XYZ file of C-alpha atoms in Angstrom:
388
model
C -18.156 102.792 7.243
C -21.152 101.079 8.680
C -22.874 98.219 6.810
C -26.122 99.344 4.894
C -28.908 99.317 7.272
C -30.807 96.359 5.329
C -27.795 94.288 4.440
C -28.823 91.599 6.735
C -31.355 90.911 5.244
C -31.472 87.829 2.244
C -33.920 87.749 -0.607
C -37.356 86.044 -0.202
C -38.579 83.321 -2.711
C -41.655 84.744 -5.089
C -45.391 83.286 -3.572
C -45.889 80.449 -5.593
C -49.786 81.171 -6.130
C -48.471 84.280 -7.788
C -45.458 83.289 -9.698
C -47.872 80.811 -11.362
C -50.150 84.150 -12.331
C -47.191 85.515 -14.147
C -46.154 81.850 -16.022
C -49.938 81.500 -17.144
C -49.862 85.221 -18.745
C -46.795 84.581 -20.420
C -48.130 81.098 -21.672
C -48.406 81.905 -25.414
C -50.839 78.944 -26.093
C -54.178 78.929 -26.840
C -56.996 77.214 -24.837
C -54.448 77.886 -21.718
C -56.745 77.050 -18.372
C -56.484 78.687 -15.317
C -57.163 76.999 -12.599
C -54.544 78.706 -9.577
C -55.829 81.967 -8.537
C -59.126 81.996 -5.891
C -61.440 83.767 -7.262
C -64.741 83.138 -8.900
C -65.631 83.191 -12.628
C -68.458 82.826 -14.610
C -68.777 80.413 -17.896
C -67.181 83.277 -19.642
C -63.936 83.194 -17.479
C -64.784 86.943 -16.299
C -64.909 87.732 -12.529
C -67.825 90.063 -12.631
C -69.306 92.758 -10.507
C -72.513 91.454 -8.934
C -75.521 93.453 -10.423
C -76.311 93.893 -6.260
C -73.211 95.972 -5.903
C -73.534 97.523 -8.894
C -76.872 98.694 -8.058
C -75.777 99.962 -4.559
C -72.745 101.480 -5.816
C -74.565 104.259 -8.108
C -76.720 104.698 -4.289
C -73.607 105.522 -2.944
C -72.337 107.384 -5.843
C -75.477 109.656 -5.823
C -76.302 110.025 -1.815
C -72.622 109.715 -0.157
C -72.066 113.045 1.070
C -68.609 112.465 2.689
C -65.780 110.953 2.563
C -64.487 111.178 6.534
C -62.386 109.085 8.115
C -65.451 106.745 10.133
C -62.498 105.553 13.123
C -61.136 102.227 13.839
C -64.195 100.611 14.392
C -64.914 101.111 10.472
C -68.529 101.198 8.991
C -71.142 100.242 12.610
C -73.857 99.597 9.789
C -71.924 96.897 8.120
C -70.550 95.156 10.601
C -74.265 94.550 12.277
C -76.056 94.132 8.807
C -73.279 91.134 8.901
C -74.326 89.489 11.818
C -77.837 88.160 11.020
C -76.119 86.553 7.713
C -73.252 85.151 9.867
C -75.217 84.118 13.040
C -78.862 83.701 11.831
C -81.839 84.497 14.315
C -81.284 84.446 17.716
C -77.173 85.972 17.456
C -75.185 86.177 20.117
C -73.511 88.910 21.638
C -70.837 89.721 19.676
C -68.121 92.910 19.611
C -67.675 93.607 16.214
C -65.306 95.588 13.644
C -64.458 96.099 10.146
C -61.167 94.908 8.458
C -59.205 95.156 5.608
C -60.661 91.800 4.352
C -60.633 88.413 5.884
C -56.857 88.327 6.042
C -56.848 91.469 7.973
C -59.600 89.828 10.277
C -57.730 87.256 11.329
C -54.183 88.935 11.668
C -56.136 91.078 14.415
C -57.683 87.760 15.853
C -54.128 86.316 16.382
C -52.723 89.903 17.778
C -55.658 89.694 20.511
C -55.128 86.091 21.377
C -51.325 87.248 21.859
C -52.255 90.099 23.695
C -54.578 88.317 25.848
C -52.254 85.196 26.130
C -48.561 85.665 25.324
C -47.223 82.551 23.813
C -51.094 80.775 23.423
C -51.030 77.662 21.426
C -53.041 77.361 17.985
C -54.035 74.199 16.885
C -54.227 74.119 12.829
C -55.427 71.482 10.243
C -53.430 70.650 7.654
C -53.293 71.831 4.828
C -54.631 74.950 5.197
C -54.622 77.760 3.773
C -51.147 78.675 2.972
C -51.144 81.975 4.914
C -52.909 80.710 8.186
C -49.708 79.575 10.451
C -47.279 82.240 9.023
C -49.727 84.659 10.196
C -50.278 83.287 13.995
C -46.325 82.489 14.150
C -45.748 86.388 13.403
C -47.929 87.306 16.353
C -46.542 85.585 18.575
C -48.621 82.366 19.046
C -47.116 78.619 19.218
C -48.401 76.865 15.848
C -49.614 72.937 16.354
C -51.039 71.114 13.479
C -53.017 67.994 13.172
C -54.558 66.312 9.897
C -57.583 67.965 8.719
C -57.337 65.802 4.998
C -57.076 62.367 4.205
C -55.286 62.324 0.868
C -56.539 58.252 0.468
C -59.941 58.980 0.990
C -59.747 62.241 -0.237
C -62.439 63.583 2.430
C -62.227 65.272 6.053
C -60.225 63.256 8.481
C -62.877 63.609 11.203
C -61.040 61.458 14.093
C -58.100 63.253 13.719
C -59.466 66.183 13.891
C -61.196 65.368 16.951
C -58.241 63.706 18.502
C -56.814 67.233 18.127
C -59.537 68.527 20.325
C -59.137 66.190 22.675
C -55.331 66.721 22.770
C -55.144 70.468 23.189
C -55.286 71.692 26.753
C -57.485 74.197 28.530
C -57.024 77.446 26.991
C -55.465 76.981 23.144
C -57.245 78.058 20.313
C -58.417 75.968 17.263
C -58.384 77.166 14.293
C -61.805 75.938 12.607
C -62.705 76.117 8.687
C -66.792 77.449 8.848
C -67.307 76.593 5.291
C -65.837 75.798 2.350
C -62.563 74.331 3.197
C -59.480 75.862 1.709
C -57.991 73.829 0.192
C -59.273 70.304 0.166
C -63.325 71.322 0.097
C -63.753 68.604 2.783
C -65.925 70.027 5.587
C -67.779 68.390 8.713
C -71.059 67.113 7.961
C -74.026 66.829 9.971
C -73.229 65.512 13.200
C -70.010 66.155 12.806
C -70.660 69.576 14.097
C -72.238 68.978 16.963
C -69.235 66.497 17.881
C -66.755 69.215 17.151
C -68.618 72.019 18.901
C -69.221 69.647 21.976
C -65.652 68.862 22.148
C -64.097 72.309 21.667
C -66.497 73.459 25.105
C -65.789 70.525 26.881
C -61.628 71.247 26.837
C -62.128 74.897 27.304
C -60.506 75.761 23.617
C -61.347 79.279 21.772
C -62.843 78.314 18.368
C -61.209 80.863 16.147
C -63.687 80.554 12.677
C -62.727 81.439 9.527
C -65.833 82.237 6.678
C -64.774 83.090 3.721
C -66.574 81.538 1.641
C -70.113 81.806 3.081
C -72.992 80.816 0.364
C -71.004 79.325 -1.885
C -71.023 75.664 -0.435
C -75.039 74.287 0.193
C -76.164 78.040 0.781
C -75.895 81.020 3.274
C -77.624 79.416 6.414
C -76.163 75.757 5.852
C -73.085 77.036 5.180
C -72.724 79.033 8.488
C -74.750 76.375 10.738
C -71.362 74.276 12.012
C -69.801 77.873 13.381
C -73.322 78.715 14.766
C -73.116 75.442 16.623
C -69.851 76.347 17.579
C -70.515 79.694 18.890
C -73.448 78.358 20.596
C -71.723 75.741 22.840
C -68.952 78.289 23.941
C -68.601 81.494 26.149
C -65.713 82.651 24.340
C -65.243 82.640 20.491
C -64.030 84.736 17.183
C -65.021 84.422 13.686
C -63.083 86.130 10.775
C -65.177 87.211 7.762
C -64.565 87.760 4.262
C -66.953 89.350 1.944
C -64.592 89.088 -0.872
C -66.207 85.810 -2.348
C -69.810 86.204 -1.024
C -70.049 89.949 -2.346
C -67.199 89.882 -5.376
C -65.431 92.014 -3.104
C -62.010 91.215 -4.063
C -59.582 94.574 -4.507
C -61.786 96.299 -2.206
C -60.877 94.127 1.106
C -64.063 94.097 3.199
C -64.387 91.775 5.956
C -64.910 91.827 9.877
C -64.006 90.475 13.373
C -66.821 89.344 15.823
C -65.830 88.209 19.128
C -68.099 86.201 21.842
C -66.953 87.740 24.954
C -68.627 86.148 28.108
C -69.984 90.091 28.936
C -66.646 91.518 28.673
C -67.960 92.815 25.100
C -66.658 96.381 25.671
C -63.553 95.800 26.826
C -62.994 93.490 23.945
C -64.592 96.332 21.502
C -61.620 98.822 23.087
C -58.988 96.445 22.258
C -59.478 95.115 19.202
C -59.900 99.084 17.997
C -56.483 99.739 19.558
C -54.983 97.173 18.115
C -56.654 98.187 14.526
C -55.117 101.565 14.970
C -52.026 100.679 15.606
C -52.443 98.342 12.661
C -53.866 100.128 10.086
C -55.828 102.749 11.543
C -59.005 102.801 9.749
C -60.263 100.177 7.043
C -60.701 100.575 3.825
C -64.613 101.718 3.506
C -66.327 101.508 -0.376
C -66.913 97.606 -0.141
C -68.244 97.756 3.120
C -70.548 100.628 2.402
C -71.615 99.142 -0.660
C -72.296 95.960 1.124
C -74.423 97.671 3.613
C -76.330 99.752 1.123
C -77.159 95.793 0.030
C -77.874 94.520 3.562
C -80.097 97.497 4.450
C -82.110 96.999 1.617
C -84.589 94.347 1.192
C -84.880 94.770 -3.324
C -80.819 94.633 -2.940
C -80.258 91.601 -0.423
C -82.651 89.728 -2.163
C -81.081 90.029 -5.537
C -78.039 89.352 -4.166
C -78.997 86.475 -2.698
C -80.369 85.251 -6.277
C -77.241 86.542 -7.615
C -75.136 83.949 -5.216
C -77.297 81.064 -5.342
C -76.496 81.534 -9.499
C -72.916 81.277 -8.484
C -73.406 78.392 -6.130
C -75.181 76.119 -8.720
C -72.151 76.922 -11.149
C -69.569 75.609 -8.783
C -71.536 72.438 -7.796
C -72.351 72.157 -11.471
C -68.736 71.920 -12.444
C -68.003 69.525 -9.287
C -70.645 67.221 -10.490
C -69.427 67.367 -14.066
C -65.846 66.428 -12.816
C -66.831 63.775 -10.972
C -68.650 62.417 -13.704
C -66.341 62.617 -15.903
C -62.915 59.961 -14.380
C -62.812 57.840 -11.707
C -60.351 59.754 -9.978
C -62.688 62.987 -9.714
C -65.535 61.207 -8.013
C -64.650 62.613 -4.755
C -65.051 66.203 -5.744
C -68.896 65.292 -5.732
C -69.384 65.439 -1.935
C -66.318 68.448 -1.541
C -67.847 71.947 -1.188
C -66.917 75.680 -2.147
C -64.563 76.606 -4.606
C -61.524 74.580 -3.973
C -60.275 70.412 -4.408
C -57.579 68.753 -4.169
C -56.434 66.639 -6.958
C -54.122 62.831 -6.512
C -51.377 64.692 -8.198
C -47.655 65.019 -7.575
C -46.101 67.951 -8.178
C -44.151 66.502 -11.332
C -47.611 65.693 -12.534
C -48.981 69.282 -12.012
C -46.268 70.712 -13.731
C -46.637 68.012 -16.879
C -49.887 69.630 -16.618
C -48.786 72.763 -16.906
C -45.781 71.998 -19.917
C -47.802 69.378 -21.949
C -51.463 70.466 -21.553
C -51.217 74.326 -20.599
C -53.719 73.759 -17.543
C -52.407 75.892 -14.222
C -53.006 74.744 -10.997
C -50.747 75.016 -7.422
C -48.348 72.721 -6.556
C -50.200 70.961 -4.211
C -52.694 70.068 -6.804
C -55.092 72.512 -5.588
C -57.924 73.613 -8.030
C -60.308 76.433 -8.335
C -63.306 74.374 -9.536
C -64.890 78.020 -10.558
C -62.100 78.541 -12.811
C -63.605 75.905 -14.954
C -66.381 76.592 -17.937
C -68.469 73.353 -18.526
C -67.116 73.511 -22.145
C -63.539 72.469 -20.520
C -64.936 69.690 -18.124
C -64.301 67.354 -21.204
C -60.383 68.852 -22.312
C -59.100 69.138 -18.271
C -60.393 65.417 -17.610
C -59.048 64.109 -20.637
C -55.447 65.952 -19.625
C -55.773 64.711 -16.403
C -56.628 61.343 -16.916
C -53.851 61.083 -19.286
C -51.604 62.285 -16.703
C -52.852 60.460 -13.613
C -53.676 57.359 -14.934
């Protein structure tokens, strides 16, 4: 008798990001704070649907006449309301296609680098978002990594990121942050961008981007103007997006792939929508209708945009708060987005956790949005008892 077909294979540890969900809802304790999983939330702790999407929902709800598979190209009228937002005036020319989120973006990034070049090299900060190098390894690309955070400053480490640059040879891809950096907040600034974008076209690299967090860092055109330099300094580029943050977008999975091309736009356009069908064959499509029912609509885009600048002035709110509020928080004044990183070890995180029911990753990663201004006060108090 023949082995069972899967006995080779061994039992996978549980994501840590989600074994921490289940330990927080079993936490019995009042005043328990949350502070692990990425998403937004209001003062209130509730991760709402925008009134934008709410709005273009019941448009969809009373003039969708269909429900047809649209191909593996996905929604056309999404993915080009996205590109003004993403690109600004004067966009270049771009292939373009809907994904199941910004994960599913870049997984089909990495399969056309692979397909294009076999064995390509990716260069990746560190950290990063956990997911990232898993991702590219499972394609088929060679992973290289390089410091993106300074843990004693607690801030970008700019020369080694451009020493990475000017490492990498002819024809690797970097793996760039747009906005928002996940997890450390610490992004280029200013010059920085033009440095980065000068030095990527200089050693022929592809700039893969990745914005996911677009308008939730200094707003929707400051946060995008690094990969627009980027873009605009290079013949060849690709930038994931994620609506999930921007547009609340979470369990729907709505995001896209645009690809600079150097004219060879429609043979990149046939690919990557071989490669989705083969994938997953057509995308998911009520986020990304809803989003272009928002896009398309001047009453609806603008109220969104109201709608995320309200977010955006929560998050820095709470950074500014934090900072005020010990020594050891003062960096997370100049960090942007959503996410810090906090001095901590991971014995301290979990004292944390055991003595002061406040959740956070391992690494000391935070969710700043997972904070109400009434807790500024209890987490640094917690905190500074446990850091010093």
């Amino acid at each position: 008798m023949t082995d069972a077909f899967f006995s080779g294979l061994e039992p996978l540890p549980a994501d840590p990001l989600l074994s921490l969900i289940g330990r927080y809802k079993a936490d019995p304790r009042d005043g328990k704070i949350d502070l692990g999983v990425g998403v937004y939330r209001d003062e209130q702790g509730r991760t709402p649907v925008m009134k934008a999407m709410k709005a273009a929902e019941e448009i969809l709800l009373k003039d969708q006449d269909t429900k047809a598979y649209l191909g593996p190209e996905g929604d056309a009228g999404f993915t080009e309301a996205l590109i003004p937002i993403a690109f600004g005036a004067g966009a270049p020319q771009v292939a373009r296609l809907q994904t199941p989120g910004g994960t599913g973006a870049l997984r089909l990034s990495a399969e056309l680098i692979a397909k294009a070049r076999p064995g390509a090299t990716i260069h990746v900060g560190t950290p990063s978002w956990p997911i990232h190098a898993p991702m590219m390894k499972t394609a088929g690309l060679k992973v290289a990594t390089f410091r993106h955070y300074d843990p004693e400053t607690r801030a970008l480490d700019f020369n080694a990121m451009l020493e990475a640059i000017e490492g990498a040879k002819a024809g690797d891809v970097i793996l760039i942050h747009g906005c928002c950096h996940n997890p450390s907040g610490a992004d280029p600034e200013g010059d920085q961008w033009a440095q980065i974008a000068g030095a990527v076209a200089r050693k022929g690299l592809l700039p893969l981007v990745d914005m996911a967090y677009q308008g939730l860092g200094d707003g929707l055109d400051a946060d995008a103007a690094g990969a627009r330099q980027v873009f605009a300094a290079v013949d060849e580029a690709m930038l994931a997006y994620s609506c999930d943050k921007n547009f609340g977008l979470y369990r729907e999975r709505t995001g896209a792939l645009f690809v600079k091309a150097g004219g060879r736009t429609d043979v990149i356009g046939s690919n990557l929508a071989g490669l989705a069908r083969n994938n997953w064959s057509m995308p998911p499509d009520h986020g990304a209708a809803a989003a272009r029912v928002i896009l398309q609509s001047d009453a609806l885009t603008a109220l969104w945009r109201e709608e995320l600048d309200e977010m955006r002035a929560r998050v820095n709110g709470v950074r500014a708060a934090l900072a005020k509020a010990h020594p050891l928080l003062a960096p997370l004044a100049s960090g942007k987005g959503m996410f810090a990183l906090l001095p901590l070890t991971p014995e301290q995180v979990e004292t944390m956790r055991e003595d002061h029911a406040i959740y956070m990753a391992g690494s000391g990663r935070i969710n700043v949005a997972g904070l109400a201004m009434a807790q500024v006060k209890t987490f640094a108090e917690a905190f500074g008892a446990v850091a010093g």
